Coordinates of C-alpha atoms in Angstrom, one line a residue:
M1 CA 15.6 10.6 4.9
V2 CA 16.6 13.9 2.9
L3 CA 14.6 15.9 1.1
S4 CA 15.9 16.6 -2.2
S5 CA 15.7 20.5 -4.2
G6 CA 12.6 20.7 -5.2
T7 CA 14.0 23.2 -7.8
T8 CA 10.9 22.2 -10.6
G9 CA 8.8 20.9 -8.6
L10 CA 7.7 19.6 -4.9
P11 CA 10.6 18.2 -2.8
K12 CA 11.2 14.4 -2.8
A13 CA 12.0 12.0 0.0
V14 CA 15.2 10.6 -1.0
Q15 CA 16.5 7.1 1.0
L16 CA 19.5 7.1 2.2
T17 CA 20.8 3.4 4.0
H18 CA 23.7 3.4 6.0
H19 CA 26.3 2.3 3.3
N20 CA 25.4 4.9 1.7
V21 CA 26.0 7.8 3.9
M22 CA 29.3 5.6 5.0
T23 CA 30.8 5.5 2.3
V24 CA 30.7 8.8 1.6
L25 CA 32.0 9.6 5.1
A26 CA 34.8 7.9 4.4
I27 CA 36.0 9.4 1.1
I28 CA 35.7 12.4 2.9
R29 CA 38.2 11.1 5.9
E30 CA 41.1 10.9 3.2
D31 CA 40.9 13.9 1.7
P32 CA 43.6 16.4 2.4
R33 CA 42.1 19.2 4.2
Y34 CA 40.4 16.9 7.1
T35 CA 44.7 14.8 6.9
D36 CA 46.5 17.2 6.6
L37 CA 46.5 19.6 9.7
S38 CA 49.2 22.3 9.6
V39 CA 46.0 24.6 9.0
P40 CA 43.5 24.3 12.0
I41 CA 40.2 23.5 10.8
K42 CA 37.1 25.4 12.0
S43 CA 34.0 25.5 10.1
L44 CA 31.1 27.6 9.8
G45 CA 27.3 25.5 10.0
L46 CA 24.4 27.4 8.0
L47 CA 23.8 24.9 5.5
P48 CA 20.4 23.8 6.1
F49 CA 20.2 19.9 8.0
F50 CA 17.4 18.4 6.0
H51 CA 19.4 18.6 2.9
V52 CA 22.0 15.8 2.4
Y53 CA 25.1 18.8 1.9
G54 CA 24.5 20.4 5.2
F55 CA 23.8 16.5 7.0
M56 CA 26.5 14.9 5.7
L57 CA 28.8 18.6 6.7
T58 CA 27.4 18.2 9.5
L59 CA 28.4 13.9 10.2
N60 CA 30.9 14.6 8.7
T61 CA 32.0 17.2 11.9
C62 CA 31.4 14.7 14.5
C63 CA 33.2 11.8 12.4
N64 CA 36.3 14.1 12.1
G65 CA 36.5 15.7 15.3
F66 CA 37.1 19.8 14.0
P67 CA 34.7 22.3 15.8
M68 CA 31.2 23.5 13.9
V69 CA 29.9 27.5 14.7
V70 CA 26.2 26.7 14.1
L71 CA 23.9 29.6 12.8
S72 CA 20.3 29.9 12.8
H73 CA 20.1 31.1 9.9
F74 CA 21.8 34.1 7.2
E75 CA 22.0 37.2 7.8
P76 CA 24.7 39.4 6.6
A77 CA 26.5 41.3 9.3
L78 CA 25.7 37.6 11.6
F79 CA 27.8 35.9 9.0
L80 CA 30.4 37.8 8.8
Q81 CA 30.7 38.4 12.5
A82 CA 30.4 35.0 12.9
I83 CA 33.5 34.0 10.6
H84 CA 35.5 37.1 12.3
T85 CA 34.6 36.4 16.3
Y86 CA 35.5 32.6 16.3
K87 CA 38.4 32.2 13.4
I88 CA 36.3 29.7 10.8
T89 CA 39.0 28.6 8.4
M90 CA 36.7 26.3 5.9
L91 CA 33.3 27.4 4.9
N92 CA 31.0 24.5 2.8
L93 CA 28.9 27.1 0.9
V94 CA 26.3 27.3 -2.5
P95 CA 27.0 30.0 -5.5
A96 CA 24.6 32.3 -3.6
L97 CA 26.6 32.7 -0.2
V98 CA 29.8 32.8 -2.7
V99 CA 28.7 35.8 -4.3
F100 CA 27.9 37.8 -1.7
L101 CA 31.6 37.8 -0.5
A102 CA 32.8 38.7 -3.6
K103 CA 30.1 41.6 -4.2
H104 CA 28.9 42.7 -1.0
P105 CA 30.0 45.5 0.6
L106 CA 29.5 45.0 4.1
V107 CA 32.3 42.0 3.3
S108 CA 34.9 45.1 3.5
Q109 CA 34.1 45.8 6.6
Y110 CA 34.8 42.7 8.6
D111 CA 38.3 41.0 9.5
L112 CA 38.1 37.4 7.4
S113 CA 41.4 37.0 7.5
S114 CA 41.3 33.5 9.3
L115 CA 39.7 31.7 6.5
K116 CA 41.9 29.7 4.7
M117 CA 39.1 27.4 2.3
I118 CA 35.5 27.3 0.7
L119 CA 34.2 24.6 -1.0
C120 CA 31.0 25.5 -3.2
G121 CA 28.2 22.8 -4.3
A122 CA 24.8 22.6 -4.8
A123 CA 24.5 24.3 -8.1
P124 CA 27.1 25.7 -10.8
L125 CA 29.9 28.5 -10.0
S126 CA 31.4 30.6 -11.9
K127 CA 35.1 30.9 -12.4
D128 CA 34.3 34.9 -12.6
I129 CA 32.3 34.8 -9.3
A130 CA 35.9 33.0 -7.7
D131 CA 38.3 34.2 -9.0
Q132 CA 36.3 37.2 -7.4
V133 CA 36.8 36.0 -4.1
L134 CA 40.4 34.8 -4.5
K135 CA 41.5 38.6 -5.2
R136 CA 38.9 40.2 -2.0
L137 CA 40.7 37.9 0.3
P138 CA 43.8 37.1 -0.8
H139 CA 44.1 34.8 2.2
V140 CA 41.8 32.5 1.2
Q141 CA 44.1 30.0 -0.8
S142 CA 41.7 28.0 -2.5
V143 CA 37.2 28.0 -3.4
R144 CA 36.9 24.8 -4.7
T145 CA 33.5 23.0 -6.7
A146 CA 32.2 19.7 -6.2
Y147 CA 29.4 18.2 -6.9
G148 CA 26.2 16.0 -5.9
M149 CA 22.9 15.9 -5.2
S150 CA 20.6 14.1 -2.8
E151 CA 19.7 11.1 -4.0
S152 CA 23.9 10.5 -4.5
T153 CA 24.1 10.7 -0.7
L154 CA 26.7 14.6 -1.9
G155 CA 29.6 14.5 -3.4
A156 CA 29.6 12.3 -6.8
L157 CA 32.9 14.7 -8.6
S158 CA 35.0 17.0 -6.2
N159 CA 38.4 18.4 -6.9
S160 CA 41.3 17.2 -4.5
F161 CA 43.7 20.0 -3.0
A162 CA 46.2 18.9 -4.8
T163 CA 45.0 18.8 -8.8
T164 CA 42.0 20.6 -10.2
K165 CA 41.1 22.9 -13.1
P166 CA 39.4 26.5 -13.5
G167 CA 35.8 25.8 -13.6
S168 CA 35.9 22.0 -13.2
V169 CA 34.1 20.6 -10.0
G170 CA 36.3 17.9 -10.4
R171 CA 36.8 14.5 -10.7
A172 CA 34.6 11.1 -10.3
Q173 CA 35.0 9.5 -6.2
K174 CA 36.7 6.6 -5.9
T175 CA 33.6 5.0 -4.9
A176 CA 31.0 6.1 -7.7
W177 CA 31.1 5.5 -11.8
I178 CA 30.2 8.3 -14.1
K179 CA 29.3 9.3 -17.5
V180 CA 27.6 11.7 -20.0
V181 CA 24.9 10.1 -22.1
D182 CA 23.1 12.3 -25.2
I183 CA 20.3 13.2 -24.3
D184 CA 17.6 12.2 -27.2
N185 CA 19.1 9.1 -27.2
V186 CA 20.0 7.3 -23.3
S187 CA 21.9 4.8 -24.5
S188 CA 23.9 6.9 -26.6
N189 CA 27.5 7.3 -24.0
L190 CA 29.6 10.8 -25.1
G191 CA 32.9 10.9 -25.2
P192 CA 35.1 14.3 -24.1
N193 CA 33.8 17.4 -25.0
Q194 CA 30.5 16.6 -25.4
V195 CA 27.3 17.8 -23.6
G196 CA 25.0 15.0 -22.1
E197 CA 23.1 14.2 -19.8
I198 CA 25.7 13.3 -16.9
C199 CA 24.9 9.7 -14.8
I200 CA 26.2 8.0 -11.2
K201 CA 26.9 4.7 -10.3
G202 CA 27.9 3.4 -7.3
P203 CA 27.0 2.6 -3.5
L204 CA 26.8 5.8 -2.8
V205 CA 23.4 6.3 -5.3
M206 CA 20.2 6.0 -2.9
K207 CA 17.6 2.9 -2.4
G208 CA 15.3 5.5 -3.6
Y209 CA 12.5 7.9 -3.6
Y210 CA 10.1 6.9 -0.3
K211 CA 6.9 5.5 -1.7
N212 CA 7.6 6.8 -4.7
S213 CA 8.6 4.1 -7.0
E214 CA 7.6 5.1 -10.3
A215 CA 9.9 8.6 -9.4
T216 CA 12.4 5.9 -8.8
K217 CA 12.2 3.7 -12.0
Q218 CA 12.3 7.4 -13.9
A219 CA 16.0 8.1 -12.2
I220 CA 17.3 4.7 -11.8
D221 CA 17.6 3.2 -14.8
P222 CA 17.7 -0.8 -15.0
M223 CA 22.2 -1.3 -14.9
G224 CA 21.8 0.9 -11.6
W225 CA 22.7 4.3 -13.6
L226 CA 21.2 7.1 -11.7
H227 CA 20.1 9.9 -13.9
T228 CA 20.8 13.6 -12.5
G229 CA 18.7 15.4 -14.6
D230 CA 22.5 17.3 -15.3
T231 CA 23.9 18.3 -18.2
G232 CA 27.3 18.7 -18.4
Y233 CA 31.3 17.0 -20.0
Y234 CA 34.4 16.0 -19.2
D235 CA 37.4 16.4 -20.7
E236 CA 40.5 14.2 -22.1
D237 CA 42.3 14.4 -18.0
G238 CA 39.0 13.1 -16.9
F239 CA 38.0 16.6 -14.9
F240 CA 34.0 16.6 -15.0
F241 CA 32.3 20.4 -16.2
V242 CA 28.4 21.2 -14.9
V243 CA 26.5 23.3 -17.9
D244 CA 22.6 23.3 -16.2
R245 CA 19.8 21.4 -15.0
I246 CA 18.3 19.6 -18.7
K247 CA 14.2 21.4 -17.3
D248 CA 16.3 24.9 -17.6
L249 CA 17.7 25.0 -20.3
I250 CA 16.3 27.6 -23.0
K251 CA 15.1 26.1 -26.1
Y252 CA 16.0 29.2 -29.2
K253 CA 15.8 28.4 -32.4
G254 CA 17.2 24.7 -32.4
F255 CA 20.0 26.0 -29.8
Q256 CA 19.9 24.8 -26.2
V257 CA 20.6 27.8 -24.1
A258 CA 22.2 27.7 -20.3
P259 CA 21.4 30.4 -18.0
A260 CA 23.9 29.4 -15.9
E261 CA 25.9 30.3 -18.7
I262 CA 24.2 33.8 -19.1
E263 CA 23.9 34.5 -15.0
A264 CA 28.4 34.1 -15.2
V265 CA 28.0 36.9 -17.7
L266 CA 25.2 39.1 -15.3
L267 CA 27.7 38.7 -12.1
S268 CA 30.0 39.6 -13.6
H269 CA 28.9 43.2 -13.8
S270 CA 29.9 45.6 -11.3
A271 CA 26.7 46.6 -10.6
I272 CA 24.4 42.6 -10.1
A273 CA 24.5 42.0 -6.9
D274 CA 22.3 38.7 -7.8
A275 CA 20.3 37.4 -11.2
A276 CA 18.5 34.5 -12.3
V277 CA 17.5 33.9 -16.6
V278 CA 15.1 31.5 -17.0
G279 CA 12.9 30.8 -21.0
I280 CA 9.4 32.2 -21.1
P281 CA 7.4 31.3 -24.5
D282 CA 8.2 32.7 -27.8
E283 CA 5.8 32.3 -30.5
A284 CA 8.8 32.6 -33.1
S285 CA 11.7 31.1 -31.7
G286 CA 10.2 28.8 -29.4
E287 CA 11.8 30.5 -26.1
V288 CA 13.9 33.4 -25.6
P289 CA 15.9 34.3 -22.4
A290 CA 14.1 36.7 -19.5
A291 CA 16.5 37.8 -16.7
F292 CA 15.6 39.3 -13.7
V293 CA 18.4 41.2 -11.7
V294 CA 19.1 42.4 -8.2
L295 CA 21.3 45.7 -8.1
Q296 CA 24.0 46.5 -6.0
P297 CA 23.1 49.8 -3.2
G298 CA 23.6 52.9 -4.5
Q299 CA 23.5 51.2 -8.4
A300 CA 21.5 52.1 -11.2
V301 CA 21.7 51.0 -14.6
T302 CA 19.0 50.4 -17.6
A303 CA 17.2 46.7 -18.5
E304 CA 18.8 48.6 -22.0
Q305 CA 22.6 48.5 -20.9
V306 CA 22.4 45.4 -18.9
G307 CA 20.8 43.4 -22.3
N308 CA 23.6 45.1 -24.1
F309 CA 26.0 44.0 -21.6
V310 CA 24.7 40.4 -22.4
A311 CA 24.8 40.8 -26.1
A312 CA 29.1 42.3 -26.6
K313 CA 29.8 39.0 -24.4
L314 CA 27.5 36.0 -25.6
S315 CA 26.4 34.9 -29.5
S316 CA 22.8 35.8 -30.2
A317 CA 21.2 32.5 -28.9
K318 CA 21.4 33.8 -25.6
H319 CA 20.3 37.6 -25.9
L320 CA 17.9 38.7 -23.5
R321 CA 15.0 38.5 -26.1
G322 CA 12.9 37.8 -23.6
G323 CA 13.5 41.1 -21.0
V324 CA 15.0 42.3 -18.0
F325 CA 13.3 42.8 -14.4
F326 CA 14.2 43.6 -11.8
V327 CA 13.8 42.6 -8.4
D328 CA 14.6 43.5 -4.6
E329 CA 15.9 39.7 -4.4
I330 CA 16.0 35.8 -6.1
P331 CA 13.8 33.4 -4.9
K332 CA 16.1 30.7 -4.2
T333 CA 15.4 27.2 -2.3
G334 CA 17.2 26.3 1.7
S335 CA 20.7 25.2 -0.3
G336 CA 20.5 27.4 -2.5
K337 CA 19.2 27.0 -6.1
I338 CA 17.0 29.6 -7.5
L339 CA 13.5 28.7 -7.9
R340 CA 13.0 29.1 -11.7
R341 CA 9.5 28.3 -11.4
E342 CA 8.6 31.0 -8.9
L343 CA 10.5 33.3 -11.5
R344 CA 8.7 32.6 -14.2
K345 CA 5.2 33.1 -13.0
R346 CA 6.1 36.4 -11.7
I347 CA 6.9 37.1 -15.8
G348 CA 3.4 35.0 -16.8
S349 CA 1.2 37.3 -13.9
T350 CA 3.4 40.4 -15.7
K351 CA 1.9 40.3 -18.8
A352 CA -1.6 39.2 -17.5
K353 CA -2.3 42.0 -16.4
L354 CA -1.0 44.2 -19.0

């Protein structure tokens, strides 16, 4: 059993079968990263092993027989020094750590030239951040994204090293069936470039939640489709793009606003080190977007400047009408996902004091 991320509530115990695990390991073994040994693989173990991402990567290390250097926790200097000292060639990261590589000034103080490949999962990663990493670390050949969850035994969608598209999480794995359904009518399948809920079926789908049959029934329908709770779409070539969590979408005057889109714009600002966006209740509009921002060391911008920066790049529904709040850090789960419920509580506490 592994634990779900618990981004919207308490983590659930996910029951994965031996068949689930072996199915995914068989897929991974065929990945060109592990069959083409022109660049010897040496990875860095940083993700929590109780989460499916860290758990499956550790099994993959044993299965494919390459070394992994394990760190007990993330600390900026320790992380960078480990890459340098042990000549790490491949990193499996969450978006927060890719943002760190793209924007943190400490990165420039270390020789990271051994690094060739970065794979990112657990949450959406913007193309802009990936491009920033490739520009800052020119020896990195690619920053690839994949998509999956604890309930699908890690990856259901992945970019191969032969084909990819910017911003895409790739195509369906060999043993996975993927469809997109209408959020308001799950019996209606959607076509290319139509945003809906991503659903997964196949031998990588979990047995169920431990001692929680009701939650299992809500997640897996009678036809065996796992309803992920994530919105996304696919294009004419079968490449999938993740938009955001359904529960995180901000309902502004009938529009559904994805926090991840606003966050990507915020992270493109040179003075911003990290950011998160949540919806807050508004009597006139339903909900309005509010941003929490972590500034780069030594940088100073005002809330108005941040708001204007977003307004210049996004449509009116995505403007930061809920305000901009400067914080020291963005609360996240052990797997790097933003804890938006904690941020909403902070806004509620602030209003209660007014």
